[in-house]
PDB file of C-alpha atoms and ligand atoms in Angstrom:
ATOM      1  CA  MET A   6     -12.808  -2.975   8.110  1.00 96.00           C
ATOM      2  CA  HIS A   7     -11.740  -0.276   5.574  1.00 97.00           C
ATOM      3  CA  ILE A   8      -9.242  -1.710   3.107  1.00 98.00           C
ATOM      4  CA  TRP A   9      -6.977   0.237   1.002  1.00 98.00           C
ATOM      5  CA  SER A  10      -4.128  -0.854  -1.423  1.00 98.00           C
ATOM      6  CA  VAL A  11      -1.161   1.193  -2.164  1.00 98.00           C
ATOM      7  CA  SER A  12      -0.033   0.309  -5.762  1.00 95.00           C
ATOM      8  CA  ASN A  13       2.108   1.300  -8.688  1.00 93.00           C
ATOM      9  CA  GLN A  14       4.111  -0.952 -11.095  1.00 89.00           C
ATOM     10  CA  LYS A  15       6.991   1.237 -10.577  1.00 90.00           C
ATOM     11  CA  GLY A  16       9.444   0.482  -7.792  1.00 91.00           C
ATOM     12  CA  GLY A  17      10.831   3.260  -5.588  1.00 93.00           C
ATOM     13  CA  VAL A  18       7.883   5.494  -5.677  1.00 95.00           C
ATOM     14  CA  GLY A  19       6.997   5.354  -2.247  1.00 97.00           C
ATOM     15  CA  LYS A  20       4.548   2.753  -1.980  1.00 97.00           C
ATOM     16  CA  THR A  21       5.947   1.206   1.272  1.00 98.00           C
ATOM     17  CA  THR A  22       6.648   4.677   2.945  1.00 98.00           C
ATOM     18  CA  SER A  23       3.080   5.559   2.227  1.00 98.00           C
ATOM     19  CA  THR A  24       1.714   2.158   3.655  1.00 98.00           C
ATOM     20  CA  VAL A  25       3.717   2.662   6.947  1.00 98.00           C
ATOM     21  CA  ALA A  26       2.965   6.552   6.984  1.00 98.00           C
ATOM     22  CA  LEU A  27      -0.678   6.323   6.738  1.00 98.00           C
ATOM     23  CA  GLY A  28      -1.065   2.981   8.810  1.00 98.00           C
ATOM     24  CA  GLY A  29       0.900   4.983  11.605  1.00 98.00           C
ATOM     25  CA  LEU A  30      -1.397   7.948  11.736  1.00 98.00           C
ATOM     26  CA  LEU A  31      -4.387   5.787  11.734  1.00 98.00           C
ATOM     27  CA  ALA A  32      -3.004   3.739  14.587  1.00 98.00           C
ATOM     28  CA  ASP A  33      -1.868   7.187  16.458  1.00 98.00           C
ATOM     29  CA  ARG A  34      -5.355   7.799  17.048  1.00 97.00           C
ATOM     30  CA  GLY A  35      -6.605   4.644  18.272  1.00 98.00           C
ATOM     31  CA  GLU A  36      -7.544   2.612  15.133  1.00 98.00           C
ATOM     32  CA  ARG A  37      -6.468  -0.818  14.894  1.00 98.00           C
ATOM     33  CA  VAL A  38      -4.567  -1.409  11.704  1.00 98.00           C
ATOM     34  CA  LEU A  39      -3.228  -4.395   9.741  1.00 98.00           C
ATOM     35  CA  LEU A  40      -0.457  -3.735   7.147  1.00 98.00           C
ATOM     36  CA  ILE A  41      -0.144  -6.213   4.493  1.00 98.00           C
ATOM     37  CA  ASP A  42       3.123  -7.123   2.707  1.00 98.00           C
ATOM     38  CA  LEU A  43       2.618  -8.639  -0.728  1.00 97.00           C
ATOM     39  CA  ASP A  44       5.648  -7.599  -2.183  1.00 95.00           C
ATOM     40  CA  PRO A  45       8.216 -10.460  -2.551  1.00 94.00           C
ATOM     41  CA  HIS A  46      11.193  -7.944  -1.678  1.00 94.00           C
ATOM     42  CA  GLY A  47       9.432  -7.676   1.756  1.00 95.00           C
ATOM     43  CA  SER A  48      10.395  -4.097   2.370  1.00 96.00           C
ATOM     44  CA  LEU A  49       7.526  -3.625   4.581  1.00 98.00           C
ATOM     45  CA  THR A  50       8.221  -6.677   6.412  1.00 97.00           C
ATOM     46  CA  SER A  51      11.782  -5.868   6.842  1.00 96.00           C
ATOM     47  CA  TYR A  52      10.842  -2.429   7.728  1.00 98.00           C
ATOM     48  CA  PHE A  53       9.705  -3.568  11.346  1.00 97.00           C
ATOM     49  CA  ARG A  54      12.748  -5.866  11.715  1.00 95.00           C
ATOM     50  CA  HIS A  55      11.306  -9.281  10.713  1.00 95.00           C
ATOM     51  CA  ASP A  56      13.501 -11.565   8.871  1.00 90.00           C
ATOM     52  CA  MET A  57      11.481 -12.899   5.873  1.00 82.00           C
ATOM     53  CA  ASP A  58      13.306 -16.030   5.576  1.00 78.00           C
ATOM     54  CA  ARG A  59      13.110 -17.274   9.140  1.00 79.00           C
ATOM     55  CA  GLY A  60      10.569 -19.842   7.971  1.00 77.00           C
ATOM     56  CA  GLY A  61       7.547 -18.498   9.526  1.00 87.00           C
ATOM     57  CA  LYS A  62       4.164 -18.329   7.714  1.00 93.00           C
ATOM     58  CA  SER A  63       3.618 -15.627   5.373  1.00 95.00           C
ATOM     59  CA  VAL A  64       0.909 -14.461   2.863  1.00 96.00           C
ATOM     60  CA  TYR A  65       2.295 -17.201   0.394  1.00 95.00           C
ATOM     61  CA  HIS A  66       0.803 -19.955   2.806  1.00 95.00           C
ATOM     62  CA  LEU A  67      -2.565 -18.414   2.400  1.00 96.00           C
ATOM     63  CA  PHE A  68      -2.622 -19.704  -1.042  1.00 96.00           C
ATOM     64  CA  PHE A  69      -2.398 -23.390  -0.265  1.00 92.00           C
ATOM     65  CA  ASP A  70      -4.766 -25.966   1.220  1.00 86.00           C
ATOM     66  CA  LYS A  71      -7.311 -23.192   1.584  1.00 90.00           C
ATOM     67  CA  GLN A  72      -5.423 -21.902   4.723  1.00 90.00           C
ATOM     68  CA  TRP A  73      -7.125 -18.511   4.525  1.00 93.00           C
ATOM     69  CA  LYS A  74     -10.278 -20.228   5.857  1.00 93.00           C
ATOM     70  CA  ASP A  75      -8.701 -20.694   9.019  1.00 95.00           C
ATOM     71  CA  ALA A  76      -8.906 -17.498  11.161  1.00 97.00           C
ATOM     72  CA  ASP A  77      -6.374 -18.768  13.769  1.00 97.00           C
ATOM     73  CA  PHE A  78      -3.879 -19.679  11.006  1.00 96.00           C
ATOM     74  CA  VAL A  79      -4.089 -16.188   9.604  1.00 97.00           C
ATOM     75  CA  ARG A  80      -4.029 -14.406  13.006  1.00 97.00           C
ATOM     76  CA  GLY A  81      -0.817 -16.614  13.737  1.00 96.00           C
ATOM     77  CA  MET A  82       1.238 -15.314  11.183  1.00 96.00           C
ATOM     78  CA  LEU A  83       1.037 -11.690  12.044  1.00 97.00           C
ATOM     79  CA  LYS A  84       3.930  -9.882  13.245  1.00 97.00           C
ATOM     80  CA  THR A  85       4.473  -6.824  15.511  1.00 97.00           C
ATOM     81  CA  THR A  86       5.570  -3.409  14.984  1.00 98.00           C
ATOM     82  CA  SER A  87       6.716  -0.300  16.829  1.00 98.00           C
ATOM     83  CA  MET A  88       2.956   0.241  17.959  1.00 98.00           C
ATOM     84  CA  ASP A  89       0.767  -2.168  19.918  1.00 98.00           C
ATOM     85  CA  ASN A  90      -2.335  -1.631  17.537  1.00 98.00           C
ATOM     86  CA  VAL A  91      -0.485  -2.157  14.339  1.00 98.00           C
ATOM     87  CA  GLN A  92       0.482  -5.647  13.029  1.00 98.00           C
ATOM     88  CA  VAL A  93       1.955  -6.972   9.828  1.00 98.00           C
ATOM     89  CA  MET A  94       1.009  -9.788   7.585  1.00 98.00           C
ATOM     90  CA  PRO A  95       4.465 -10.539   6.352  1.00 97.00           C
ATOM     91  CA  SER A  96       5.890 -11.511   2.856  1.00 96.00           C
ATOM     92  CA  SER A  97       8.407 -14.216   1.979  1.00 94.00           C
ATOM     93  CA  THR A  98      10.926 -14.501  -0.727  1.00 92.00           C
ATOM     94  CA  SER A  99       8.834 -17.738  -1.832  1.00 92.00           C
ATOM     95  CA  LEU A 100       6.051 -15.089  -2.872  1.00 93.00           C
ATOM     96  CA  ALA A 101       8.068 -14.569  -5.914  1.00 91.00           C
ATOM     97  CA  ALA A 102       7.246 -18.159  -7.069  1.00 93.00           C
ATOM     98  CA  LEU A 103       3.593 -17.907  -6.472  1.00 94.00           C
ATOM     99  CA  GLU A 104       2.754 -17.150  -9.771  1.00 90.00           C
ATOM    100  CA  SER A 105       4.105 -20.170 -11.570  1.00 91.00           C
ATOM    101  CA  LYS A 106       2.537 -22.280  -8.681  1.00 93.00           C
ATOM    102  CA  VAL A 107      -0.915 -21.246  -8.842  1.00 91.00           C
ATOM    103  CA  SER A 108      -1.486 -19.966 -12.396  1.00 83.00           C
ATOM    104  CA  GLY A 109      -4.549 -21.411 -14.074  1.00 83.00           C
ATOM    105  CA  GLN A 110      -5.978 -22.414 -10.770  1.00 89.00           C
ATOM    106  CA  GLU A 111      -9.409 -21.180 -10.283  1.00 89.00           C
ATOM    107  CA  GLY A 112     -10.331 -18.610  -7.325  1.00 89.00           C
ATOM    108  CA  MET A 113      -6.731 -17.484  -6.764  1.00 94.00           C
ATOM    109  CA  GLY A 114      -7.873 -13.983  -7.312  1.00 93.00           C
ATOM    110  CA  LEU A 115      -9.979 -13.994  -3.939  1.00 94.00           C
ATOM    111  CA  VAL A 116      -7.537 -15.622  -1.549  1.00 97.00           C
ATOM    112  CA  LEU A 117      -6.725 -12.125   0.219  1.00 98.00           C
ATOM    113  CA  SER A 118     -10.241 -11.004   0.511  1.00 97.00           C
ATOM    114  CA  GLY A 119     -11.052 -14.228   1.965  1.00 97.00           C
ATOM    115  CA  ALA A 120      -8.395 -14.175   4.548  1.00 98.00           C
ATOM    116  CA  LEU A 121      -9.312 -10.523   5.354  1.00 98.00           C
ATOM    117  CA  SER A 122     -13.055 -11.618   5.938  1.00 97.00           C
ATOM    118  CA  ARG A 123     -11.801 -13.672   8.696  1.00 97.00           C
ATOM    119  CA  LEU A 124     -10.304 -10.715  10.420  1.00 97.00           C
ATOM    120  CA  TRP A 125     -13.231  -8.384   9.677  1.00 97.00           C
ATOM    121  CA  ASP A 126     -13.770  -7.782  13.566  1.00 97.00           C
ATOM    122  CA  ASP A 127      -9.985  -7.682  14.613  1.00 98.00           C
ATOM    123  CA  TYR A 128      -9.144  -4.503  12.583  1.00 98.00           C
ATOM    124  CA  ASP A 129     -10.491  -0.967  11.619  1.00 98.00           C
ATOM    125  CA  TYR A 130      -8.077  -0.517   8.658  1.00 98.00           C
ATOM    126  CA  ALA A 131      -6.051  -2.888   6.522  1.00 98.00           C
ATOM    127  CA  ILE A 132      -3.479  -1.322   4.117  1.00 98.00           C
ATOM    128  CA  ILE A 133      -1.901  -3.320   1.410  1.00 98.00           C
ATOM    129  CA  ASP A 134       1.571  -2.734  -0.089  1.00 98.00           C
ATOM    130  CA  THR A 135       1.629  -4.630  -3.405  1.00 95.00           C
ATOM    131  CA  PRO A 136       4.495  -5.567  -5.588  1.00 90.00           C
ATOM    132  CA  PRO A 137       5.472  -3.532  -8.733  1.00 86.00           C
ATOM    133  CA  ILE A 138       4.332  -6.383 -11.010  1.00 85.00           C
ATOM    134  CA  LEU A 139       0.995  -6.975 -12.606  1.00 85.00           C
ATOM    135  CA  GLY A 140       0.228 -10.866 -11.331  1.00 90.00           C
ATOM    136  CA  VAL A 141      -1.843 -12.689  -8.890  1.00 93.00           C
ATOM    137  CA  LEU A 142      -0.881 -10.768  -5.950  1.00 95.00           C
ATOM    138  CA  LEU A 143      -1.754  -7.344  -7.541  1.00 93.00           C
ATOM    139  CA  ILE A 144      -4.871  -8.770  -8.845  1.00 93.00           C
ATOM    140  CA  ASN A 145      -5.759 -10.142  -5.007  1.00 95.00           C
ATOM    141  CA  ALA A 146      -5.107  -6.551  -3.668  1.00 96.00           C
ATOM    142  CA  LEU A 147      -7.460  -4.907  -6.274  1.00 94.00           C
ATOM    143  CA  ALA A 148     -10.236  -7.221  -5.448  1.00 94.00           C
ATOM    144  CA  ALA A 149      -9.879  -6.961  -1.940  1.00 96.00           C
ATOM    145  CA  CYS A 150      -9.703  -3.374  -1.615  1.00 96.00           C
ATOM    146  CA  GLN A 151     -12.148  -0.517  -1.565  1.00 96.00           C
ATOM    147  CA  GLN A 152      -9.846   2.287  -2.442  1.00 96.00           C
ATOM    148  CA  LEU A 153      -6.611   2.635  -4.291  1.00 96.00           C
ATOM    149  CA  VAL A 154      -3.771   4.928  -3.886  1.00 97.00           C
ATOM    150  CA  ILE A 155      -1.215   5.272  -6.514  1.00 96.00           C
ATOM    151  CA  PRO A 156       1.970   7.044  -5.425  1.00 97.00           C
ATOM    152  CA  THR A 157       3.890   8.381  -8.334  1.00 96.00           C
ATOM    153  CA  GLN A 158       7.277   9.921  -8.146  1.00 96.00           C
ATOM    154  CA  THR A 159       7.394  13.311  -9.751  1.00 95.00           C
ATOM    155  CA  GLU A 160       9.974  12.836 -12.213  1.00 93.00           C
ATOM    156  CA  HIS A 161       9.441  12.263 -16.030  1.00 90.00           C
ATOM    157  CA  LEU A 162      10.378   8.685 -15.910  1.00 88.00           C
ATOM    158  CA  ALA A 163       7.651   7.942 -13.557  1.00 89.00           C
ATOM    159  CA  LEU A 164       4.967   9.072 -15.604  1.00 91.00           C
ATOM    160  CA  LYS A 165       5.296   6.295 -18.093  1.00 88.00           C
ATOM    161  CA  GLY A 166       4.996   3.820 -15.218  1.00 88.00           C
ATOM    162  CA  LEU A 167       1.810   5.726 -14.113  1.00 92.00           C
ATOM    163  CA  GLU A 168       0.219   5.444 -17.600  1.00 92.00           C
ATOM    164  CA  ARG A 169       0.735   1.503 -17.357  1.00 89.00           C
ATOM    165  CA  MET A 170      -0.680   1.335 -13.826  1.00 90.00           C
ATOM    166  CA  VAL A 171      -3.817   3.096 -14.769  1.00 92.00           C
ATOM    167  CA  TYR A 172      -4.101   0.945 -18.028  1.00 92.00           C
ATOM    168  CA  THR A 173      -3.539  -2.164 -15.928  1.00 90.00           C
ATOM    169  CA  LEU A 174      -6.156  -0.933 -13.263  1.00 91.00           C
ATOM    170  CA  LYS A 175      -8.652  -0.449 -16.129  1.00 93.00           C
ATOM    171  CA  MET A 176      -8.060  -3.811 -17.567  1.00 91.00           C
ATOM    172  CA  VAL A 177      -8.276  -5.758 -14.359  1.00 89.00           C
ATOM    173  CA  LEU A 178     -11.382  -3.829 -13.093  1.00 91.00           C
ATOM    174  CA  ARG A 179     -13.119  -4.593 -16.421  1.00 92.00           C
ATOM    175  CA  SER A 180     -12.373  -8.055 -15.920  1.00 88.00           C
ATOM    176  CA  GLN A 181     -13.602  -8.216 -12.221  1.00 85.00           C
ATOM    177  CA  GLN A 182     -16.577  -6.233 -13.421  1.00 88.00           C
ATOM    178  CA  ARG A 183     -16.195  -3.636 -10.623  1.00 88.00           C
ATOM    179  CA  GLN A 184     -15.376  -0.129 -10.100  1.00 91.00           C
ATOM    180  CA  LEU A 185     -12.719   1.129  -7.681  1.00 93.00           C
ATOM    181  CA  PRO A 186     -11.956   4.853  -6.729  1.00 93.00           C
ATOM    182  CA  TYR A 187      -8.394   5.495  -7.000  1.00 95.00           C
ATOM    183  CA  ARG A 188      -6.178   8.680  -6.166  1.00 96.00           C
ATOM    184  CA  ILE A 189      -2.775   9.483  -7.864  1.00 97.00           C
ATOM    185  CA  VAL A 190      -0.525  10.886  -5.166  1.00 98.00           C
ATOM    186  CA  PRO A 191       2.525  12.761  -6.332  1.00 97.00           C
ATOM    187  CA  THR A 192       5.558  11.649  -4.101  1.00 97.00           C
ATOM    188  CA  LEU A 193       9.148  12.800  -3.552  1.00 97.00           C
ATOM    189  CA  PHE A 194       8.289  16.307  -4.861  1.00 97.00           C
ATOM    190  CA  ASP A 195      11.248  18.660  -4.642  1.00 96.00           C
ATOM    191  CA  ARG A 196       9.984  22.105  -5.353  1.00 92.00           C
ATOM    192  CA  ARG A 197      13.398  23.449  -6.163  1.00 94.00           C
ATOM    193  CA  THR A 198      13.933  21.368  -9.091  1.00 94.00           C
ATOM    194  CA  ASN A 199      12.389  21.965 -12.422  1.00 94.00           C
ATOM    195  CA  ALA A 200      12.033  18.284 -13.149  1.00 92.00           C
ATOM    196  CA  SER A 201       9.582  17.811 -10.106  1.00 95.00           C
ATOM    197  CA  LEU A 202       7.578  20.774 -11.222  1.00 95.00           C
ATOM    198  CA  MET A 203       7.221  19.849 -14.852  1.00 95.00           C
ATOM    199  CA  ALA A 204       6.289  16.304 -14.018  1.00 95.00           C
ATOM    200  CA  LEU A 205       3.495  17.475 -11.578  1.00 95.00           C
ATOM    201  CA  LYS A 206       2.198  19.774 -14.406  1.00 95.00           C
ATOM    202  CA  GLU A 207       1.982  16.775 -16.791  1.00 94.00           C
ATOM    203  CA  MET A 208       0.331  14.669 -14.200  1.00 95.00           C
ATOM    204  CA  ARG A 209      -2.233  17.431 -13.737  1.00 95.00           C
ATOM    205  CA  ARG A 210      -2.823  17.618 -17.439  1.00 94.00           C
ATOM    206  CA  ALA A 211      -3.222  13.887 -17.871  1.00 93.00           C
ATOM    207  CA  HIS A 212      -4.917  12.878 -14.626  1.00 92.00           C
ATOM    208  CA  GLY A 213      -6.645  16.018 -13.209  1.00 87.00           C
ATOM    209  CA  ASN A 214      -9.594  14.275 -12.010  1.00 89.00           C
ATOM    210  CA  SER A 215      -7.951  11.605  -9.905  1.00 94.00           C
ATOM    211  CA  LEU A 216      -4.926  13.450  -8.775  1.00 96.00           C
ATOM    212  CA  TRP A 217      -4.464  14.374  -5.312  1.00 97.00           C
ATOM    213  CA  ASP A 218      -4.380  18.249  -5.205  1.00 95.00           C
ATOM    214  CA  GLU A 219      -1.188  18.356  -2.785  1.00 97.00           C
ATOM    215  CA  VAL A 220       1.948  16.464  -3.038  1.00 98.00           C
ATOM    216  CA  ILE A 221       4.271  14.405  -0.487  1.00 98.00           C
ATOM    217  CA  PRO A 222       7.617  16.378  -0.323  1.00 98.00           C
ATOM    218  CA  VAL A 223      10.997  14.815  -0.105  1.00 98.00           C
ATOM    219  CA  ASP A 224      11.910  14.486   3.468  1.00 98.00           C
ATOM    220  CA  THR A 225      14.634  12.643   4.750  1.00 98.00           C
ATOM    221  CA  ARG A 226      12.988  12.138   7.996  1.00 98.00           C
ATOM    222  CA  LEU A 227      11.034   9.426   6.397  1.00 98.00           C
ATOM    223  CA  ARG A 228      13.937   7.735   5.376  1.00 98.00           C
ATOM    224  CA  ASP A 229      15.347   8.010   8.968  1.00 98.00           C
ATOM    225  CA  ALA A 230      12.287   6.659  10.441  1.00 98.00           C
ATOM    226  CA  SER A 231      12.626   3.350   8.022  1.00 97.00           C
ATOM    227  CA  ALA A 232      16.487   3.111   9.202  1.00 97.00           C
ATOM    228  CA  GLU A 233      15.150   2.972  12.823  1.00 97.00           C
ATOM    229  CA  GLY A 234      12.105   0.771  12.170  1.00 98.00           C
ATOM    230  CA  VAL A 235       9.472   3.179  13.696  1.00 98.00           C
ATOM    231  CA  PHE A 236       6.663   4.953  12.058  1.00 98.00           C
ATOM    232  CA  PRO A 237       7.273   8.410  10.753  1.00 98.00           C
ATOM    233  CA  HIS A 238       5.092  10.112  13.176  1.00 98.00           C
ATOM    234  CA  GLN A 239       6.893   8.458  16.058  1.00 98.00           C
ATOM    235  CA  MET A 240      10.034   9.896  14.650  1.00 97.00           C
ATOM    236  CA  ASP A 241       8.934  13.546  13.749  1.00 96.00           C
ATOM    237  CA  PRO A 242       5.287  14.170  14.344  1.00 97.00           C
ATOM    238  CA  ASP A 243       5.314  17.721  12.909  1.00 97.00           C
ATOM    239  CA  GLY A 244       7.870  17.084  10.059  1.00 97.00           C
ATOM    240  CA  ARG A 245       6.857  18.108   6.425  1.00 98.00           C
ATOM    241  CA  GLY A 246       6.479  14.324   5.417  1.00 98.00           C
ATOM    242  CA  VAL A 247       4.346  13.478   8.108  1.00 98.00           C
ATOM    243  CA  ARG A 248       2.099  16.590   7.691  1.00 98.00           C
ATOM    244  CA  ALA A 249       1.633  15.810   4.153  1.00 98.00           C
ATOM    245  CA  TYR A 250       0.561  12.253   4.883  1.00 98.00           C
ATOM    246  CA  ARG A 251      -1.857  13.640   7.550  1.00 98.00           C
ATOM    247  CA  HIS A 252      -3.578  15.725   4.817  1.00 98.00           C
ATOM    248  CA  LEU A 253      -3.640  12.693   2.431  1.00 98.00           C
ATOM    249  CA  LEU A 254      -5.176  10.471   5.076  1.00 98.00           C
ATOM    250  CA  ARG A 255      -7.930  13.225   5.523  1.00 97.00           C
ATOM    251  CA  THR A 256      -8.595  13.160   1.906  1.00 96.00           C
ATOM    252  CA  LEU A 257      -8.800   9.251   1.698  1.00 96.00           C
ATOM    253  CA  GLU A 258     -11.238   9.068   4.612  1.00 94.00           C
ATOM    254  CA  GLN A 259     -13.256  11.650   2.913  1.00 89.00           C
ATOM    255  CA  ALA A 260     -13.451   9.440  -0.070  1.00 83.00           C
ATOM    256  CA  SER A 261     -14.316   6.341   2.043  1.00 76.00           C
ATOM    257  CA  VAL A 262     -17.106   8.136   3.735  1.00 74.00           C
ATOM    258  CA  ALA A 263     -18.537   9.274   0.045  1.00 68.00           C
ATOM    259  CA  GLY A 264     -18.079   5.622  -1.386  1.00 58.00           C
ATOM    260  CA  SER A 265     -19.752   3.889   1.716  1.00 51.00           C
TER     261      SER A 265
HETATM  262  P1  ADP B   4       8.583   1.440  -3.151  1.00 79.76           P
HETATM  263  O1  ADP B   4       7.976   0.974  -2.012  1.00 79.76           O
HETATM  264  O2  ADP B   4       7.474   2.099  -4.045  1.00 79.76           O
HETATM  265  O3  ADP B   4       9.690   0.647  -3.757  1.00 79.76           O
HETATM  266  P2  ADP B   4       9.796   3.086  -0.820  1.00 79.76           P
HETATM  267  O4  ADP B   4       8.503   3.624  -0.180  1.00 79.76           O
HETATM  268  O5  ADP B   4      10.460   1.737  -0.470  1.00 79.76           O
HETATM  269  O6  ADP B   4       9.038   2.852  -2.381  1.00 79.76           O
HETATM  270  O7  ADP B   4      10.558   4.459  -1.338  1.00 79.76           O
HETATM  271  C1  ADP B   4      11.863   4.270  -1.919  1.00 79.76           C
HETATM  272  C2  ADP B   4      13.021   4.911  -1.134  1.00 79.76           C
HETATM  273  O8  ADP B   4      12.716   6.441  -0.987  1.00 79.76           O
HETATM  274  C3  ADP B   4      13.120   4.403   0.442  1.00 79.76           C
HETATM  275  O9  ADP B   4      14.483   4.535   0.592  1.00 79.76           O
HETATM  276  C4  ADP B   4      12.510   5.501   1.096  1.00 79.76           C
HETATM  277  O10 ADP B   4      13.039   5.777   2.388  1.00 79.76           O
HETATM  278  C5  ADP B   4      12.484   6.792   0.168  1.00 79.76           C
HETATM  279  N1  ADP B   4      11.539   7.669   0.160  1.00 79.76           N
HETATM  280  C6  ADP B   4      10.012   7.477  -0.131  1.00 79.76           C
HETATM  281  N2  ADP B   4       9.369   8.368   0.079  1.00 79.76           N
HETATM  282  C7  ADP B   4      10.246   9.520   0.581  1.00 79.76           C
HETATM  283  C8  ADP B   4      10.099  10.884   0.761  1.00 79.76           C
HETATM  284  N3  ADP B   4       8.919  11.514   0.547  1.00 79.76           N
HETATM  285  N4  ADP B   4      11.126  11.662   0.962  1.00 79.76           N
HETATM  286  C9  ADP B   4      12.423  11.054   1.171  1.00 79.76           C
HETATM  287  N5  ADP B   4      12.680   9.865   0.980  1.00 79.76           N
HETATM  288  C10 ADP B   4      11.447   9.045   0.393  1.00 79.76           C
HETATM  289 MG1   MG B   5       8.121  -1.302  -1.426  1.00 79.76          MG
END
């Protein structure tokens, strides 16, 4: 199973959209895909019309009583999407309180990778949508994934968030004593605005090596797909946004092959 994490400590930069778009494109060519919602806001869970507070099991429950060790428990919590070969591991609002409940306990950083090891033969790809906070959930995502995608909105204010994300990443990886390939992905790019162009230039200057050399453009069809609860490619297979995500997918897969 390939495991990718989509992270940035800033909200509204396209994390959930990227998770859904990439997962949909993988599934479209027949891969079995698991999308994981680690964000207490649960945007990914509600994207597919699941109500987070219906009381079902969620990622939250993995952290207690070693529930992650039970493959059937993990399988039992998964939710459907608009494609048969994609499931969602749902979030719940209780996730917001996880930090205070587990802080100081040992082994809490490896819960998600433990749970995914139970599903190793069920899926070809898992993509993790992470919360915009440095905490136990982001640590779990970084520990579980083999590649990191950092969507960054092409506007000046987002650049500070990017610096913070890269700093956090380096700090966490140092403490985990591991390396992790990461790719910064410029999102919500509007070529008509000077702000987008300037921000992209600045990103190139500061992060040239890790920056994807294309962009995800502003495309309202991505928003429409989310309003309908379907994958972007199901709504508009040749739209600008979907085409850009197809290119991104190709880049990420090349990196996966190079790293394995
Ligand atoms: P995050 O998960 O980082 O908070 P989202 O993926 O939820 O960000 O995106 C924030 C908002 O912007 C959502 O309403 C989403 O539909 C919209 N959006 C994301 N990417 C694009 C894009 N490329 N073009 C237009 N709208 C987008
Ligand atoms: Mg989100």
